[in-house]
Amino acid sequence: AQTIHQWPVAEIKAVGSPLSLGCTIKGKSSPNLYWYWQATGGTLQQLFYSITVGQVESVVQLNLSASRPKDDQFILSTEKLLLSHSGFYLCAWSLRALYFGSGTRLTVL
Amino acid sequence: GDKVKQSPSALSLQEGTNSALRCNFSIAATTVQWFLQNPRGSLMNLFYLVPGTKENGRLKSAFDSKESYSTLHIRDAQLEDSGTYFCAAEAADSNYQLIWGSGTKLIIKP
């Protein structure tokens, strides 16, 4: 069975501080991987996708970056957080249907 | 305008009743997915559809690509069905991006 583990569960960070969020997918070889962001009460905004190790495509520019260092790992990061980065971050994988991790709730103060 | 228009935006039902949610597409959708987001934020994939119909327990979903819409029917609603339902469509030229509806917030009352 496939599992997706996302970390951390929640973060409270200061404006200007760095951030690193991660997820690991087990049980599937070479899935497509995605990062999504959701504002409180809002719809889902796709940030990045990756179809292979080492290749990441950006969908929107939000002063964030993503990397796929291993086939089963996807990292979201920034060197300087903004207040507007607050929200709910979700990692997801697909081969056809899309499956989400449990998310990271980020508060930037 | 919205490429994926989801209706209604909110719905309140008594336990045991039935409901229908709908998504209309102004794009040439090739597949549709339905998700349920629970109050904690977790998103569960309910259906992945090519044109046609699928059923899973009390849930039934249909996707008509020619008429550009999809529906999700919930039969005998239970308290655990509460949450926000999203549909998301894939288009032929979507390049690994799903186009999301704005969600239907469903509250089931005992």
Short mmCIF file of C-alpha atoms in Angstrom, two decimals:
data_model
loop_
_atom_site.label_atom_id
_atom_site.label_comp_id
_atom_site.label_asym_id
_atom_site.label_seq_id
_atom_site.Cartn_x
_atom_site.Cartn_y
_atom_site.Cartn_z
CA ALA A 1 0.00 0.00 0.00
CA GLN A 2 1.16 3.51 -0.77
CA THR A 3 1.86 5.90 2.07
CA ILE A 4 2.63 9.59 2.02
CA HIS A 5 4.28 11.13 5.04
CA GLN A 6 4.43 14.89 5.32
CA TRP A 7 6.42 16.87 7.87
CA PRO A 8 6.18 18.87 10.06
CA VAL A 9 2.52 18.85 11.04
CA ALA A 10 2.62 22.53 11.96
CA GLU A 11 5.11 25.38 12.10
CA ILE A 12 5.09 28.85 13.59
CA LYS A 13 7.84 30.96 12.05
CA ALA A 14 8.99 34.56 12.04
CA VAL A 15 8.90 36.76 8.94
CA GLY A 16 12.28 36.58 7.24
CA SER A 17 13.19 33.17 8.63
CA PRO A 18 13.90 30.13 6.42
CA LEU A 19 11.49 27.24 5.89
CA SER A 20 11.76 23.64 4.80
CA LEU A 21 8.78 21.31 4.42
CA GLY A 22 9.03 17.76 3.20
CA CYS A 23 7.17 14.68 2.14
CA THR A 24 8.05 11.10 1.41
CA ILE A 25 6.03 8.66 -0.70
CA LYS A 26 6.47 4.96 -0.14
CA GLY A 27 5.09 2.10 -2.19
CA LYS A 28 5.01 3.78 -5.60
CA SER A 29 7.81 4.00 -8.12
CA SER A 30 8.36 7.30 -9.94
CA PRO A 31 5.10 9.03 -9.06
CA ASN A 32 4.32 12.58 -10.16
CA LEU A 33 4.72 14.82 -7.12
CA TYR A 34 3.02 18.12 -6.29
CA TRP A 35 2.99 20.93 -3.75
CA TYR A 36 -0.27 22.73 -3.10
CA TRP A 37 -1.11 25.74 -0.92
CA GLN A 38 -4.44 26.58 0.60
CA ALA A 39 -5.37 29.80 2.36
CA THR A 40 -7.81 29.43 5.26
CA GLY A 41 -11.22 28.68 3.78
CA GLY A 42 -9.86 28.91 0.26
CA THR A 43 -9.41 26.70 -2.74
CA LEU A 44 -6.26 24.79 -3.61
CA GLN A 45 -3.43 26.42 -5.51
CA GLN A 46 -0.85 24.22 -7.15
CA LEU A 47 2.67 25.52 -6.55
CA PHE A 48 5.03 22.97 -8.12
CA TYR A 49 5.06 19.63 -9.82
CA SER A 50 7.75 17.08 -10.59
CA ILE A 51 7.57 14.12 -12.93
CA THR A 52 11.09 12.84 -12.34
CA VAL A 53 13.99 13.09 -9.90
CA GLY A 54 15.87 16.36 -10.13
CA GLN A 55 13.23 18.12 -12.25
CA VAL A 56 10.71 20.52 -10.76
CA GLU A 57 8.36 22.88 -12.58
CA SER A 58 6.93 26.00 -10.98
CA VAL A 59 3.25 26.81 -11.49
CA VAL A 60 3.05 30.09 -9.55
CA GLN A 61 5.69 32.46 -8.25
CA LEU A 62 5.39 32.84 -4.49
CA ASN A 63 9.05 33.23 -3.47
CA LEU A 64 9.18 29.51 -2.75
CA SER A 65 11.29 26.78 -4.30
CA ALA A 66 10.98 23.03 -4.51
CA SER A 67 13.35 20.15 -5.08
CA ARG A 68 13.11 16.42 -5.66
CA PRO A 69 16.40 14.99 -4.41
CA LYS A 70 15.16 11.38 -4.48
CA ASP A 71 12.42 9.57 -6.37
CA ASP A 72 10.29 9.37 -3.23
CA GLN A 73 11.05 12.77 -1.66
CA PHE A 74 9.77 16.27 -2.35
CA ILE A 75 10.97 19.37 -0.49
CA LEU A 76 9.45 22.87 -0.35
CA SER A 77 11.61 25.69 0.93
CA THR A 78 12.35 29.36 1.10
CA GLU A 79 15.17 31.38 2.60
CA LYS A 80 12.91 34.25 3.72
CA LEU A 81 9.32 33.81 4.80
CA LEU A 82 6.68 36.46 4.14
CA LEU A 83 3.43 36.96 6.03
CA SER A 84 1.61 35.88 2.87
CA HIS A 85 3.20 32.42 3.10
CA SER A 86 0.89 31.52 5.98
CA GLY A 87 -1.56 28.77 5.12
CA PHE A 88 -1.90 25.05 4.66
CA TYR A 89 0.67 23.23 2.52
CA LEU A 90 -0.14 19.87 1.00
CA CYS A 91 2.11 17.41 -0.74
CA ALA A 92 0.46 15.04 -3.21
CA TRP A 93 1.32 12.24 -5.59
CA SER A 94 -0.33 10.79 -8.65
CA LEU A 95 -0.01 8.29 -11.40
CA ARG A 96 -3.63 8.93 -12.42
CA ALA A 97 -5.72 9.85 -9.35
CA LEU A 98 -4.26 12.44 -6.97
CA TYR A 99 -3.56 11.53 -3.33
CA PHE A 100 -2.65 14.02 -0.62
CA GLY A 101 -0.55 13.98 2.50
CA SER A 102 -1.99 15.22 5.76
CA GLY A 103 -0.61 18.73 5.31
CA THR A 104 1.49 21.27 7.20
CA ARG A 105 -0.17 24.27 8.79
CA LEU A 106 2.21 27.24 8.58
CA THR A 107 1.78 30.43 10.56
CA VAL A 108 4.14 33.29 9.78
CA LEU A 109 4.25 36.04 12.41
CA GLY B 1 -15.09 33.43 -15.44
CA ASP B 2 -14.49 30.27 -13.49
CA LYS B 3 -13.27 27.38 -15.60
CA VAL B 4 -14.71 24.96 -13.05
CA LYS B 5 -17.88 26.23 -11.43
CA GLN B 6 -19.00 24.28 -8.41
CA SER B 7 -22.47 24.45 -6.88
CA PRO B 8 -23.86 24.94 -4.37
CA SER B 9 -21.19 26.76 -2.40
CA ALA B 10 -22.72 25.57 0.87
CA LEU B 11 -25.36 23.06 1.89
CA SER B 12 -26.89 21.97 5.17
CA LEU B 13 -28.71 18.62 5.35
CA GLN B 14 -30.41 16.44 7.89
CA GLU B 15 -28.81 13.09 8.56
CA GLY B 16 -30.34 10.41 6.36
CA THR B 17 -31.25 12.66 3.45
CA ASN B 18 -29.80 12.76 -0.06
CA SER B 19 -27.89 15.48 -1.88
CA ALA B 20 -26.36 16.29 -5.23
CA LEU B 21 -23.31 18.44 -5.88
CA ARG B 22 -22.37 19.66 -9.32
CA CYS B 23 -19.42 20.99 -11.29
CA ASN B 24 -19.80 22.72 -14.64
CA PHE B 25 -16.78 23.08 -16.89
CA SER B 26 -15.98 25.79 -19.41
CA ILE B 27 -12.89 23.81 -20.46
CA ALA B 28 -12.65 20.57 -22.40
CA ALA B 29 -12.25 18.33 -19.36
CA THR B 30 -10.86 14.87 -19.98
CA THR B 31 -10.97 13.56 -16.40
CA VAL B 32 -12.60 14.71 -13.17
CA GLN B 33 -11.73 13.97 -9.57
CA TRP B 34 -13.82 14.54 -6.45
CA PHE B 35 -12.28 15.12 -3.05
CA LEU B 36 -13.54 15.53 0.50
CA GLN B 37 -11.63 17.80 2.86
CA ASN B 38 -12.45 17.10 6.49
CA PRO B 39 -12.47 19.80 9.19
CA ARG B 40 -8.86 18.92 10.12
CA GLY B 41 -7.77 19.65 6.55
CA SER B 42 -7.07 16.17 5.24
CA LEU B 43 -8.09 15.67 1.62
CA MET B 44 -9.44 12.30 0.53
CA ASN B 45 -9.83 11.28 -3.09
CA LEU B 46 -13.38 10.04 -3.57
CA PHE B 47 -13.47 9.41 -7.31
CA TYR B 48 -11.29 9.54 -10.39
CA LEU B 49 -13.53 9.65 -13.48
CA VAL B 50 -13.20 9.41 -17.19
CA PRO B 51 -16.56 10.01 -18.90
CA GLY B 52 -19.02 7.68 -17.22
CA THR B 53 -20.29 6.78 -13.78
CA LYS B 54 -18.78 5.30 -10.64
CA GLU B 55 -20.32 4.23 -7.37
CA ASN B 56 -18.78 3.61 -3.98
CA GLY B 57 -21.10 2.80 -1.10
CA ARG B 58 -23.43 5.76 -0.55
CA LEU B 59 -21.57 7.91 -3.09
CA LYS B 60 -22.18 7.98 -6.81
CA SER B 61 -20.48 10.24 -9.34
CA ALA B 62 -20.96 10.90 -13.02
CA PHE B 63 -18.93 12.78 -15.60
CA ASP B 64 -20.41 13.86 -18.93
CA SER B 65 -17.62 15.34 -21.05
CA LYS B 66 -19.94 16.27 -23.94
CA GLU B 67 -22.27 18.31 -21.72
CA SER B 68 -19.27 19.49 -19.62
CA TYR B 69 -20.43 18.66 -16.14
CA SER B 70 -19.93 16.24 -13.29
CA THR B 71 -22.14 15.36 -10.34
CA LEU B 72 -21.61 13.78 -6.95
CA HIS B 73 -24.62 12.20 -5.26
CA ILE B 74 -24.61 11.41 -1.56
CA ARG B 75 -27.29 8.99 -0.41
CA ASP B 76 -28.40 8.65 3.23
CA ALA B 77 -26.05 11.37 4.47
CA GLN B 78 -24.14 10.64 7.68
CA LEU B 79 -22.44 13.01 10.13
CA GLU B 80 -19.01 11.93 8.87
CA ASP B 81 -19.91 13.18 5.37
CA SER B 82 -19.53 16.76 6.65
CA GLY B 83 -16.68 18.74 5.16
CA THR B 84 -15.82 20.57 1.95
CA TYR B 85 -16.17 18.78 -1.36
CA PHE B 86 -13.96 19.81 -4.24
CA CYS B 87 -14.02 18.79 -7.85
CA ALA B 88 -10.96 19.13 -10.05
CA ALA B 89 -10.70 18.69 -13.79
CA GLU B 90 -7.87 17.80 -16.07
CA ALA B 91 -7.84 19.20 -19.60
CA ALA B 92 -5.95 17.83 -22.57
CA ASP B 93 -3.43 20.69 -22.48
CA SER B 94 -3.30 21.05 -18.70
CA ASN B 95 0.34 20.05 -18.31
CA TYR B 96 0.10 18.26 -14.96
CA GLN B 97 -2.22 20.90 -13.51
CA LEU B 98 -5.70 20.25 -12.24
CA ILE B 99 -8.27 23.03 -12.43
CA TRP B 100 -10.14 23.22 -9.14
CA GLY B 101 -13.63 24.23 -8.20
CA SER B 102 -14.10 26.52 -5.23
CA GLY B 103 -15.74 23.82 -3.12
CA THR B 104 -19.08 22.96 -1.55
CA LYS B 105 -19.18 23.18 2.23
CA LEU B 106 -21.53 20.45 3.45
CA ILE B 107 -22.87 20.32 6.98
CA ILE B 108 -24.82 17.26 8.09
CA LYS B 109 -27.08 17.84 11.10
CA PRO B 110 -28.20 15.07 13.45
#
